[in-house]
mmCIF file of C-alpha atoms and ligand atoms in Angstrom:
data_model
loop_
_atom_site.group_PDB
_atom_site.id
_atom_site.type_symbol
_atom_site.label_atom_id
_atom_site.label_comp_id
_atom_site.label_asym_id
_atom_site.label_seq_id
_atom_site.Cartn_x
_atom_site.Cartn_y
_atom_site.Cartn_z
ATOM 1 C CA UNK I 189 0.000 0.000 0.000
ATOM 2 C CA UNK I 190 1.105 3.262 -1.040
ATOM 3 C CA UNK I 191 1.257 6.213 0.946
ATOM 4 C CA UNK I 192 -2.558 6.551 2.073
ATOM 5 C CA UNK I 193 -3.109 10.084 3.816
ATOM 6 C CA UNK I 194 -6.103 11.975 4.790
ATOM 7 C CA UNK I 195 -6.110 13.248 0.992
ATOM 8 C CA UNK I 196 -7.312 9.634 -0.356
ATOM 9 C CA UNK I 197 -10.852 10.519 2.462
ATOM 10 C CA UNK I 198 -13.466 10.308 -0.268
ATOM 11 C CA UNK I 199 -16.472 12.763 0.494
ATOM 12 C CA UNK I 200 -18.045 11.815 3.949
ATOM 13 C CA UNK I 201 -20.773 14.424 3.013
ATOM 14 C CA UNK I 202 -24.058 12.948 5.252
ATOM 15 C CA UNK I 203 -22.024 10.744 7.667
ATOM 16 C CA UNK I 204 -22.195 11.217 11.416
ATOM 17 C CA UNK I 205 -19.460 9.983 13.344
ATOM 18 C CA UNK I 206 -18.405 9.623 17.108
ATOM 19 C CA UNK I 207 -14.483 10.135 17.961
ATOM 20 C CA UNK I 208 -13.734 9.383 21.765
ATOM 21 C CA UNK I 209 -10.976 11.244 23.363
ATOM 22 C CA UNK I 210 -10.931 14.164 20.340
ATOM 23 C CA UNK I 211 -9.889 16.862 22.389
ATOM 24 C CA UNK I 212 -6.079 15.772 21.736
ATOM 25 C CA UNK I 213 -3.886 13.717 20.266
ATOM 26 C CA UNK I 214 -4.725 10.720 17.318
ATOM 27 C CA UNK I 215 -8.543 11.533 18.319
ATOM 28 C CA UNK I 216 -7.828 15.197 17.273
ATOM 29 C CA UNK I 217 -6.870 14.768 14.128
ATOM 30 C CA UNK I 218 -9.212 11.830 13.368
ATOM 31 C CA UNK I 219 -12.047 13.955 14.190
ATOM 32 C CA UNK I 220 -10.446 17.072 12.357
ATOM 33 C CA UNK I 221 -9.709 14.913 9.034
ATOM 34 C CA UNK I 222 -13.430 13.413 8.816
ATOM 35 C CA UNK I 223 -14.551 16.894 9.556
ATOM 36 C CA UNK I 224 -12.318 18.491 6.758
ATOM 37 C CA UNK I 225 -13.944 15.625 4.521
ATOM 38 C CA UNK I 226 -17.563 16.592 5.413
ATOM 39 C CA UNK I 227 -19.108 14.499 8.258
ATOM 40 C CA UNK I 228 -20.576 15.648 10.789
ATOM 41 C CA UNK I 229 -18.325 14.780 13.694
ATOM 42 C CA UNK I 230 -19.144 14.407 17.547
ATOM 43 C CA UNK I 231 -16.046 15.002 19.799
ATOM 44 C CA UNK I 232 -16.719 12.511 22.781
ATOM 45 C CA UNK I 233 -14.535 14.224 25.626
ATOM 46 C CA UNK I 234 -13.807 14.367 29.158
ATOM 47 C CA UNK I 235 -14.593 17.619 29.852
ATOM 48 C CA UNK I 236 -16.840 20.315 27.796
ATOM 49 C CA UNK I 237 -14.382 22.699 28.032
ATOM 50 C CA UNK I 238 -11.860 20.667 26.206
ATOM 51 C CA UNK I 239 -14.448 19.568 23.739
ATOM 52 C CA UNK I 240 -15.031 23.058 22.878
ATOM 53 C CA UNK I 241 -11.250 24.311 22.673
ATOM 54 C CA UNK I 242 -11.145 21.317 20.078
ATOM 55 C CA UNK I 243 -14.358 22.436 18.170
ATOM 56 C CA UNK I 244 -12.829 25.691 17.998
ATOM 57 C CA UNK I 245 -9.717 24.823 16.744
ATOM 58 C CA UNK I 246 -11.591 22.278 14.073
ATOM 59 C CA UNK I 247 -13.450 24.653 12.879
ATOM 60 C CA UNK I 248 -10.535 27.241 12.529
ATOM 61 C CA UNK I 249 -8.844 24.607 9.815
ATOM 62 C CA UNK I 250 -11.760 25.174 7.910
ATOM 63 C CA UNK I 251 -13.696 22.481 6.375
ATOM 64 C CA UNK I 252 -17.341 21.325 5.092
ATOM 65 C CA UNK I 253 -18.120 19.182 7.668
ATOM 66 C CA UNK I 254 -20.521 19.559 10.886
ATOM 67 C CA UNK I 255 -19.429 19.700 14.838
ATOM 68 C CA UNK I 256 -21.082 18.816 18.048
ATOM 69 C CA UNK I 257 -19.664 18.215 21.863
ATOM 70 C CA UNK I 258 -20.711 15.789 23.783
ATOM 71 C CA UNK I 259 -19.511 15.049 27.549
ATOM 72 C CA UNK I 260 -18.015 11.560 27.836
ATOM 73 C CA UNK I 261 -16.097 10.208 31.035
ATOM 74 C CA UNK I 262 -15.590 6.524 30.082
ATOM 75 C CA UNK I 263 -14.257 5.769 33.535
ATOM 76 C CA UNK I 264 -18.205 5.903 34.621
ATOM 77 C CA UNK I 265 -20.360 3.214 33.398
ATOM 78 C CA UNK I 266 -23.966 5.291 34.292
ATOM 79 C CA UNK I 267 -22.037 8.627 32.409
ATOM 80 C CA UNK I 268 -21.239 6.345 29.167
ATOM 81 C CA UNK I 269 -24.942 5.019 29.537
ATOM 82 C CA UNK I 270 -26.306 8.609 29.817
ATOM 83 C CA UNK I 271 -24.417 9.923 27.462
ATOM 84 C CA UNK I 272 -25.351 7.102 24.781
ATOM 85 C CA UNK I 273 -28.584 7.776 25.711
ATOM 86 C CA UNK I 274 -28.564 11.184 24.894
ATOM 87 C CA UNK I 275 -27.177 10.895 21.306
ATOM 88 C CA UNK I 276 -29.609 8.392 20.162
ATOM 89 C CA UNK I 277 -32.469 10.624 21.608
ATOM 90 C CA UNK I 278 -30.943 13.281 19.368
ATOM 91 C CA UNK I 279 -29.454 10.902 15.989
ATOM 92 C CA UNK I 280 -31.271 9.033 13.192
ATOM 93 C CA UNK I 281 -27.794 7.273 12.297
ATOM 94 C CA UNK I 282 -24.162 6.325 13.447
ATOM 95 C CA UNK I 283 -22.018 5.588 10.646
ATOM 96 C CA UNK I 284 -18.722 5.707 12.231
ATOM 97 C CA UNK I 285 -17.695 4.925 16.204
ATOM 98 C CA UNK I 286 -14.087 5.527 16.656
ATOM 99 C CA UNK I 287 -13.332 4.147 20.012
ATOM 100 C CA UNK I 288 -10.214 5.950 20.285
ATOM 101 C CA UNK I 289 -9.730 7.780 23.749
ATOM 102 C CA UNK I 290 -6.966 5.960 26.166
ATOM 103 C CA UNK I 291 -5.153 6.126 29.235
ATOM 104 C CA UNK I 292 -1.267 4.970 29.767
ATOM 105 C CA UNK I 293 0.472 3.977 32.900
ATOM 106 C CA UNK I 294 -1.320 6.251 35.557
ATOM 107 C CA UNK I 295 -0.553 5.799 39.414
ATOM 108 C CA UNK I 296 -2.686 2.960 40.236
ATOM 109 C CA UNK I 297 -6.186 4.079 40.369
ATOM 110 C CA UNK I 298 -9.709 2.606 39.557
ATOM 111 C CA UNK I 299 -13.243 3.896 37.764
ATOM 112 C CA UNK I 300 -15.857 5.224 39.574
ATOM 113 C CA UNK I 301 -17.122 1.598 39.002
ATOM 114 C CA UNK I 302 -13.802 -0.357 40.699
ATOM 115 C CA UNK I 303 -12.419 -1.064 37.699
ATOM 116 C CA UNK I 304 -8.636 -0.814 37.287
ATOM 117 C CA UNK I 305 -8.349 2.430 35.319
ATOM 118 C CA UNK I 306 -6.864 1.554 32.272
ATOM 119 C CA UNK I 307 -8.737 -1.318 31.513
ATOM 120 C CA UNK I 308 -12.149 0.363 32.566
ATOM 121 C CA UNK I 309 -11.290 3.256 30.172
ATOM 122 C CA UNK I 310 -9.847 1.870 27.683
ATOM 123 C CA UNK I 311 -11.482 -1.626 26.987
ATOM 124 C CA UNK I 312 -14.896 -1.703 29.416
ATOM 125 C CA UNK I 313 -15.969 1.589 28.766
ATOM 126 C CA UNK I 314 -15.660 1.302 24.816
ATOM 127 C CA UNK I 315 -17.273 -2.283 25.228
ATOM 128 C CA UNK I 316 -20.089 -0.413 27.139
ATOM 129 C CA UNK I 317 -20.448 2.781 24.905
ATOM 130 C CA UNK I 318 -20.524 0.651 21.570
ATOM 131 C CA UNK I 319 -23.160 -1.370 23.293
ATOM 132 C CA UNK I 320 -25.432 1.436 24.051
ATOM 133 C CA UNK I 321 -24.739 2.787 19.976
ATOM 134 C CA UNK I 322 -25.230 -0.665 18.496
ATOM 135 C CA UNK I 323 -28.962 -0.562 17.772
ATOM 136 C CA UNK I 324 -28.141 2.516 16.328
ATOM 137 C CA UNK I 325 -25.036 1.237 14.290
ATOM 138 C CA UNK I 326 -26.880 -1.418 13.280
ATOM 139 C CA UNK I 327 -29.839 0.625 11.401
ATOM 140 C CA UNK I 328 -27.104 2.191 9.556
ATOM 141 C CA UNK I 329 -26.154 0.757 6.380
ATOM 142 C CA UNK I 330 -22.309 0.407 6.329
ATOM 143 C CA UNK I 331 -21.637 1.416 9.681
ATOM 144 C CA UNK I 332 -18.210 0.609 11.010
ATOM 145 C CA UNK I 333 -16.722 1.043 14.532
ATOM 146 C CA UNK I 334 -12.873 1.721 14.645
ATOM 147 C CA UNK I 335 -11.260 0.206 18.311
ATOM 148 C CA UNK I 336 -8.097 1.668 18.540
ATOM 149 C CA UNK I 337 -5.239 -0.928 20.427
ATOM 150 C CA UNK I 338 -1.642 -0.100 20.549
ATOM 151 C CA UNK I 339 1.322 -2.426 19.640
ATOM 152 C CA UNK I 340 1.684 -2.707 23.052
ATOM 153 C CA UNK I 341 -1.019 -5.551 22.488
ATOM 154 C CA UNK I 342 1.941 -7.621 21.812
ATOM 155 C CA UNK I 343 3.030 -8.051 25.229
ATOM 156 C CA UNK I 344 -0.627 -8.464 27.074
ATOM 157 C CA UNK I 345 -2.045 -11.172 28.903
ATOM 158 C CA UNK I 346 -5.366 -11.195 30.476
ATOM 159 C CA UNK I 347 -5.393 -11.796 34.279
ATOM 160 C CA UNK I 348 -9.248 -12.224 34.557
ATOM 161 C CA UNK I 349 -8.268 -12.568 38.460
ATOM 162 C CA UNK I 350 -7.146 -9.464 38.800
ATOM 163 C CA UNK I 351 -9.040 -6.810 36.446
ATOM 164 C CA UNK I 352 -9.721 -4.558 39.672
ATOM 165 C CA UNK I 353 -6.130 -5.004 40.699
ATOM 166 C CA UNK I 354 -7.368 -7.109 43.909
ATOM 167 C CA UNK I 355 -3.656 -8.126 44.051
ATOM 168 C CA UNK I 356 -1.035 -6.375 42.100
ATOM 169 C CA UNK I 357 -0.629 -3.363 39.627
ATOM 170 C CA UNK I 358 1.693 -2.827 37.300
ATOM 171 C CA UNK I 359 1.183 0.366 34.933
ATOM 172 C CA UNK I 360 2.499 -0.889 31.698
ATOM 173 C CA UNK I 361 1.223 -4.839 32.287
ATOM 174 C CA UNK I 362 -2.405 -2.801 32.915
ATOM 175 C CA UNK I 363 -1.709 -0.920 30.105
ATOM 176 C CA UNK I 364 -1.051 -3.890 27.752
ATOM 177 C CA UNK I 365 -3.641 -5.929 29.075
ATOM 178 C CA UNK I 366 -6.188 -3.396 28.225
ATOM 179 C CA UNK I 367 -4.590 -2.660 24.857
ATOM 180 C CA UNK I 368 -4.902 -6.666 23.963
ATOM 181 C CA UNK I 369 -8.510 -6.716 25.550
ATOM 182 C CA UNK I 370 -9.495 -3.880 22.278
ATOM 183 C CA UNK I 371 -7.769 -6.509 19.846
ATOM 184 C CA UNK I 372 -9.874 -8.989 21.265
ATOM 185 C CA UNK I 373 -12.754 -7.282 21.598
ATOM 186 C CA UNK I 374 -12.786 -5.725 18.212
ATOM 187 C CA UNK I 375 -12.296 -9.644 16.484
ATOM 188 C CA UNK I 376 -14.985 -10.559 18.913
ATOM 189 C CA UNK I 377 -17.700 -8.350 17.845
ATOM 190 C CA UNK I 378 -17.082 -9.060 14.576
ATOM 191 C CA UNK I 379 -17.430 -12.324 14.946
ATOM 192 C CA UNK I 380 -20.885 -11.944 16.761
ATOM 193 C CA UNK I 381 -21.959 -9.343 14.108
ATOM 194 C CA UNK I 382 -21.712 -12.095 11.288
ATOM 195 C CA UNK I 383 -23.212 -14.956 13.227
ATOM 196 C CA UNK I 384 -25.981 -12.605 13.733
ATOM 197 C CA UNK I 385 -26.066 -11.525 10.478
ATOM 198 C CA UNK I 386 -25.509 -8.130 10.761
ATOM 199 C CA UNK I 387 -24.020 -6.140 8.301
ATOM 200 C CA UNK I 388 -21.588 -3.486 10.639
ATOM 201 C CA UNK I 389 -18.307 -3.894 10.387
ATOM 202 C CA UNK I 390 -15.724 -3.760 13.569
ATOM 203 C CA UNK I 391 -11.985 -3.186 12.856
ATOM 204 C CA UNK I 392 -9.411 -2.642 15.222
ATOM 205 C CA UNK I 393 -6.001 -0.479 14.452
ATOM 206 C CA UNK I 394 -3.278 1.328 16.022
ATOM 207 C CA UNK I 395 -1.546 4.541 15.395
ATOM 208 C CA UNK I 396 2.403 3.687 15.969
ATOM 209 C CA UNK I 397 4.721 5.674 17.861
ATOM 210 C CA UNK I 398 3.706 8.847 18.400
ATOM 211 C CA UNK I 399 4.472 12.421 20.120
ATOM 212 C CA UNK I 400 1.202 13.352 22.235
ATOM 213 C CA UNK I 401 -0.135 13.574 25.555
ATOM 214 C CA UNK I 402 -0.271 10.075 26.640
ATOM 215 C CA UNK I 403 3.250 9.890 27.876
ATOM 216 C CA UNK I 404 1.381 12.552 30.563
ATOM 217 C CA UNK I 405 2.068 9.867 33.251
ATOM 218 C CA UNK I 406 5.667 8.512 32.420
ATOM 219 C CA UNK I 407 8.959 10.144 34.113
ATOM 220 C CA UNK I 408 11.248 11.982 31.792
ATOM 221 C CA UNK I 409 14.080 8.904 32.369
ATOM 222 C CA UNK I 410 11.524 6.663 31.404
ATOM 223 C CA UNK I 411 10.241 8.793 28.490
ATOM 224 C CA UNK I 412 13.893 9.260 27.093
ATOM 225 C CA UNK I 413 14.206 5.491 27.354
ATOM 226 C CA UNK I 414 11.452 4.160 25.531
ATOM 227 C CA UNK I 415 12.067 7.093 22.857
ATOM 228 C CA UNK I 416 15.435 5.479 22.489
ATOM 229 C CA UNK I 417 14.467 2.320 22.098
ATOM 230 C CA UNK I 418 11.449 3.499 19.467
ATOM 231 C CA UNK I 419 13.019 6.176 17.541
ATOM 232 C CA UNK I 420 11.747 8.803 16.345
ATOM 233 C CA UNK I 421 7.823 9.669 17.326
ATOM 234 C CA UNK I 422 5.333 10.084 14.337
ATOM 235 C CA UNK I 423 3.563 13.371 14.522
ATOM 236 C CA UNK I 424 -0.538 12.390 15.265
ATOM 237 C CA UNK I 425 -1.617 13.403 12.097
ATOM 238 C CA UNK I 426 0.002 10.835 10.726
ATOM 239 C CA UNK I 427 -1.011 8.165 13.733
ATOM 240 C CA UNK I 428 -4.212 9.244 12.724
ATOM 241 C CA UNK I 429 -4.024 7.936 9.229
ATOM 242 C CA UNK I 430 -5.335 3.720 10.404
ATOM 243 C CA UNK I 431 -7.908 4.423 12.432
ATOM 244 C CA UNK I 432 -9.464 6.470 9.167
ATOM 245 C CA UNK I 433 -7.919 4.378 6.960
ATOM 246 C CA UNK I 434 -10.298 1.638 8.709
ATOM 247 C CA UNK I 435 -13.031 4.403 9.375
ATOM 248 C CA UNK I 436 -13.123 4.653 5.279
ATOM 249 C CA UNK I 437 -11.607 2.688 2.979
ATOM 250 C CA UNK I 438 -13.717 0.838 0.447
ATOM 251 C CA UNK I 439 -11.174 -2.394 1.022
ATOM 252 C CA UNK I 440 -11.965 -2.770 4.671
ATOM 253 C CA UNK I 441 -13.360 -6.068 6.273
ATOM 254 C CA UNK I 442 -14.266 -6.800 9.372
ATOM 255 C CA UNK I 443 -12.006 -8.468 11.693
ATOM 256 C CA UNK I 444 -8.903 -7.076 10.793
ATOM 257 C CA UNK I 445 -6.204 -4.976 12.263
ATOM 258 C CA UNK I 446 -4.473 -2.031 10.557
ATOM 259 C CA UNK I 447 -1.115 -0.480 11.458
ATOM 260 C CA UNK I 448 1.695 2.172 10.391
ATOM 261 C CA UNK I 449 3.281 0.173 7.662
ATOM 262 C CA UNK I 450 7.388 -0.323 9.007
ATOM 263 C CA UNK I 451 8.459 -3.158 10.711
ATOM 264 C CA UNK I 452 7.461 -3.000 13.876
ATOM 265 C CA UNK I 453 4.504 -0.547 13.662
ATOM 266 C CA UNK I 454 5.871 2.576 14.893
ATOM 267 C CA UNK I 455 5.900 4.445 11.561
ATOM 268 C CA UNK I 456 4.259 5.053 8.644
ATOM 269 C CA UNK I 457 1.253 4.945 6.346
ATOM 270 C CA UNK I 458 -1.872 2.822 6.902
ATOM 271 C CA UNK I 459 -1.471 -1.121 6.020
ATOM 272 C CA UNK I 460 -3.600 -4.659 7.254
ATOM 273 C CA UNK I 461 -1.242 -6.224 10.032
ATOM 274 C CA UNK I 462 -1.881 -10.107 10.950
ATOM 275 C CA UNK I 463 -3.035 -10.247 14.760
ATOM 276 C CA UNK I 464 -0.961 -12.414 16.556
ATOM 277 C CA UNK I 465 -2.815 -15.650 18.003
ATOM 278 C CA UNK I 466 -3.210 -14.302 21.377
ATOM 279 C CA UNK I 467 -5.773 -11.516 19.737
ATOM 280 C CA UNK I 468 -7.069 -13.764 17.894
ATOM 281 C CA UNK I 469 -7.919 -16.845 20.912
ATOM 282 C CA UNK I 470 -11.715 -16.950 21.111
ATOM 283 C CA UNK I 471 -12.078 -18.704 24.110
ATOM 284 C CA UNK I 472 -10.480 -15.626 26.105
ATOM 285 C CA UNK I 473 -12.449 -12.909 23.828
ATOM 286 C CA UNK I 474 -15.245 -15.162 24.854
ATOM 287 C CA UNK I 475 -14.121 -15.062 28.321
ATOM 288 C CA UNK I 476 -13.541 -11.093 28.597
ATOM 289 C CA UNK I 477 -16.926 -10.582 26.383
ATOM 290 C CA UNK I 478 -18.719 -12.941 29.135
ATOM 291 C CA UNK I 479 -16.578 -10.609 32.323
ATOM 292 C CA UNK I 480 -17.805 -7.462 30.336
ATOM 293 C CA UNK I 481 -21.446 -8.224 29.732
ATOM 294 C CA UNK I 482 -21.385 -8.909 33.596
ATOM 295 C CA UNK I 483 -19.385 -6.213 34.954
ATOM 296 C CA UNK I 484 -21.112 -3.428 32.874
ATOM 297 C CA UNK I 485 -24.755 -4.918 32.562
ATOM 298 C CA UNK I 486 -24.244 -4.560 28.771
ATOM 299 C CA UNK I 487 -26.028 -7.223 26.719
ATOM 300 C CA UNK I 488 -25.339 -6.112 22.853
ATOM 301 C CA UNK I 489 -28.624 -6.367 21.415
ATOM 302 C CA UNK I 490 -27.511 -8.973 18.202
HETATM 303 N N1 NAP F 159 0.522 8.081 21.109
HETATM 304 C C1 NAP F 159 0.947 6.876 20.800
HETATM 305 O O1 NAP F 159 2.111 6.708 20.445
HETATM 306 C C2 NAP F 159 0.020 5.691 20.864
HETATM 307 C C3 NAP F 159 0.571 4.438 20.591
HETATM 308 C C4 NAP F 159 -0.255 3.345 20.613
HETATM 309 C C5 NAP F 159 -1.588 3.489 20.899
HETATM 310 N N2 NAP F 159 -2.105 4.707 21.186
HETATM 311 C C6 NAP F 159 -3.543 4.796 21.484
HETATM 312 O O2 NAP F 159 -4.117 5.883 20.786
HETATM 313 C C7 NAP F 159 -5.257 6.363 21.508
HETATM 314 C C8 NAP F 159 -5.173 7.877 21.618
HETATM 315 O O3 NAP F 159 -4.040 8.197 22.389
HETATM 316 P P1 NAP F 159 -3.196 9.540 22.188
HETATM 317 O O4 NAP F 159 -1.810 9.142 21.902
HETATM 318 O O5 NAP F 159 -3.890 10.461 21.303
HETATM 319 O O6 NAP F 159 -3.199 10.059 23.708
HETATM 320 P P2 NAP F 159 -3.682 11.448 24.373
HETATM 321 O O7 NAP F 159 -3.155 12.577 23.572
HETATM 322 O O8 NAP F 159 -3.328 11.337 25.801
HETATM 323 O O9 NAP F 159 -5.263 11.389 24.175
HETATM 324 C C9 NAP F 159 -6.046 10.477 24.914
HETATM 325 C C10 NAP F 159 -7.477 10.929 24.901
HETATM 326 O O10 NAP F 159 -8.255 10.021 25.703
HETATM 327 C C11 NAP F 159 -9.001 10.795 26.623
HETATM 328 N N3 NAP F 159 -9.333 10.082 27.868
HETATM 329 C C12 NAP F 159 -8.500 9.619 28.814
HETATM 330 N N4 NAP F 159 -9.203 9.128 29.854
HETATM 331 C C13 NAP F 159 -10.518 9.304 29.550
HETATM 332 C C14 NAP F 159 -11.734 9.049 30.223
HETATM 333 N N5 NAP F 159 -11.762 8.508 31.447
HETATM 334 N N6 NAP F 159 -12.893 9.365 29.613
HETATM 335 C C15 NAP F 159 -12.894 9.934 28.400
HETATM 336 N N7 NAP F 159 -11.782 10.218 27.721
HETATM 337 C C16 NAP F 159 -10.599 9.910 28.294
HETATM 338 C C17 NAP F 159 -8.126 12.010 26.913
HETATM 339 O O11 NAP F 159 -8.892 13.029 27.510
HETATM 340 P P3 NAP F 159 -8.139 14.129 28.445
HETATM 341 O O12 NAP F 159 -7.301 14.933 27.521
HETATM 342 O O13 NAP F 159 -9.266 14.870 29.079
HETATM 343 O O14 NAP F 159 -7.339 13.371 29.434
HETATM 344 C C18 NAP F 159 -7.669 12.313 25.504
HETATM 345 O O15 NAP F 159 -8.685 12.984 24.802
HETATM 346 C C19 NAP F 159 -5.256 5.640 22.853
HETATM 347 O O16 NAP F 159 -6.204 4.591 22.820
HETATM 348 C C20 NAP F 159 -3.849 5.066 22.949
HETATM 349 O O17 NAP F 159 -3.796 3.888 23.730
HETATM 350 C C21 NAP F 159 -1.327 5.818 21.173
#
């Protein structure tokens, strides 16, 4: 694959999409490139007051598109529920969820609902927002969702005995646990989607290496370290360029997983990577669907 950037977007004219965590970062510029292509874009974020900065600077790129806040703390299953409820109330259609938003090696620390933080932001609260949207999705003709996962996949395990850290917590095992868990879960809902017969289509990707606020949380040694050992950081425009890539492109099928295209997956331009077995095992996706449906109250109405 050649070179895909934001200039290959055909027209999104009519679409409505959702971007989580669009104040900043990859979920910045994924909301400001389908905006710049015409959807109309909904910038899920923390706070309102970040959601408008980032409507404000949107809109001062110029572009055909349409913009809309809406308040989304995915570390609160009743907020994600309210909040879901609230769009549908106010949308016909969903054509594109881009489960984006993420957390990285915080000081241990849990959701509002007791769930270790990073894997009750960035796995169970996606699980419970697409959920909420899937009735919605699902009345959409060619709706996708976009789950974005991190190479950091490579290196998770799921410790379904230990998902509120009842008895140890380790910031980057948390955080790779929760980035395999949106591997999984993305291959899992596909799979449900075409035994029900469904026709959305769930993709998972992940934007590289790349210079933007989720480092918030690591010390400069260990910042300067795993910059070392990377090499050089991808500005998020172009970490932005798989998660639209899957948001858009006509050759996109369910199930799969797309990447930055160098060896390794820190850099470069939009291209299908093979999941690696343990994303692909469906007796744990099974396993973490089963945990999720439980945990959240979330039966996906297939
Ligand atoms: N940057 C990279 O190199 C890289 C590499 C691999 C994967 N990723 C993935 O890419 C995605 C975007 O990350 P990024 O690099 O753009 O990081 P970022 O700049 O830190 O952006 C993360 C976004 O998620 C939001 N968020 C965090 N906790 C939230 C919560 N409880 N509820 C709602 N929103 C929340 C943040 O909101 P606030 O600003 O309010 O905190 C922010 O909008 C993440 O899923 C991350 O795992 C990034």
């Amino acid at each position: 694959m050649t070179m895909w950037t934001k200039k290959n977007i055909g027209d999104q004219t009519g679409k409505t999409a959702i971007v989580t965590g669009a104040n900043t970062g990859i979920g910045f510029e994924t909301a400001l490139a389908l905006y710049e292509a015409g959807a109309h874009v909904v910038l899920a974020c923390r706070n309102e007051r970040n959601a408008q900065d980032a409507a404000a600077r949107i809109q001062a790129q110029g572009g055909k598109g349409g913009l809309e806040t809406a308040v989304l703390n995915l570390a609160n299953l009743h907020a994600i529920g309210a909040l879901a409820e609230t769009f549908i109330q106010k949308h016909e259609k969903l054509d594109i969820l881009i489960n984006n938003a993420g957390v990285m090696t915080p000081p241990a620390s849990k959701t509002d609902d007791g769930v270790e933080l990073q894997f009750g932001v960035n796995f169970l609260g996606h699980y419970a927002l697409t959920g909420h949207l899937y009735p919605l999705l699902n009345a959409t003709p060619g709706a996708r969702i976009v789950t974005v996962s991190s190479m950091a996949y490579l290196h998770g395990a799921i410790d379904f005995a230990n998902l509120r850290s009842e008895q140890s917590y380790d910031a980057f095992r948390e955080y790779a646990q929760s980035k395999l868990a949106n591997v999984l879960f993305a291959v899992e809902l596909q799979r449900r989607i075409e035994a029900a017969g469904d026709q959305v289509i769930s993709v998972a990707a992940q934007p590289g290496a790349n210079n933007t606020d989720l480092s918030r949380f690591m010390n400069e040694a260990d910042y300067n370290a795993a910059v070392a050992r990377i090499g050089q950081l991808m500005d998020p425009w172009q970490g932005a360029l798989p998660s639209l890539y899957a948001a858009v492109a006509d050759e996109v099928q369910g199930g799969e997983f797309y990447s930055p295209d160098e060896p390794g997956g820190y850099r470069g331009y939009p291209a299908k990577l093979a999941i690696e077995p343990h994303g692909m095992d469906r007796n744990v996706a099974a396993r973490l669907w089963e945990w999720a449906e439980n945990e959240s109250g979330i039966r996906y109405a297939f």
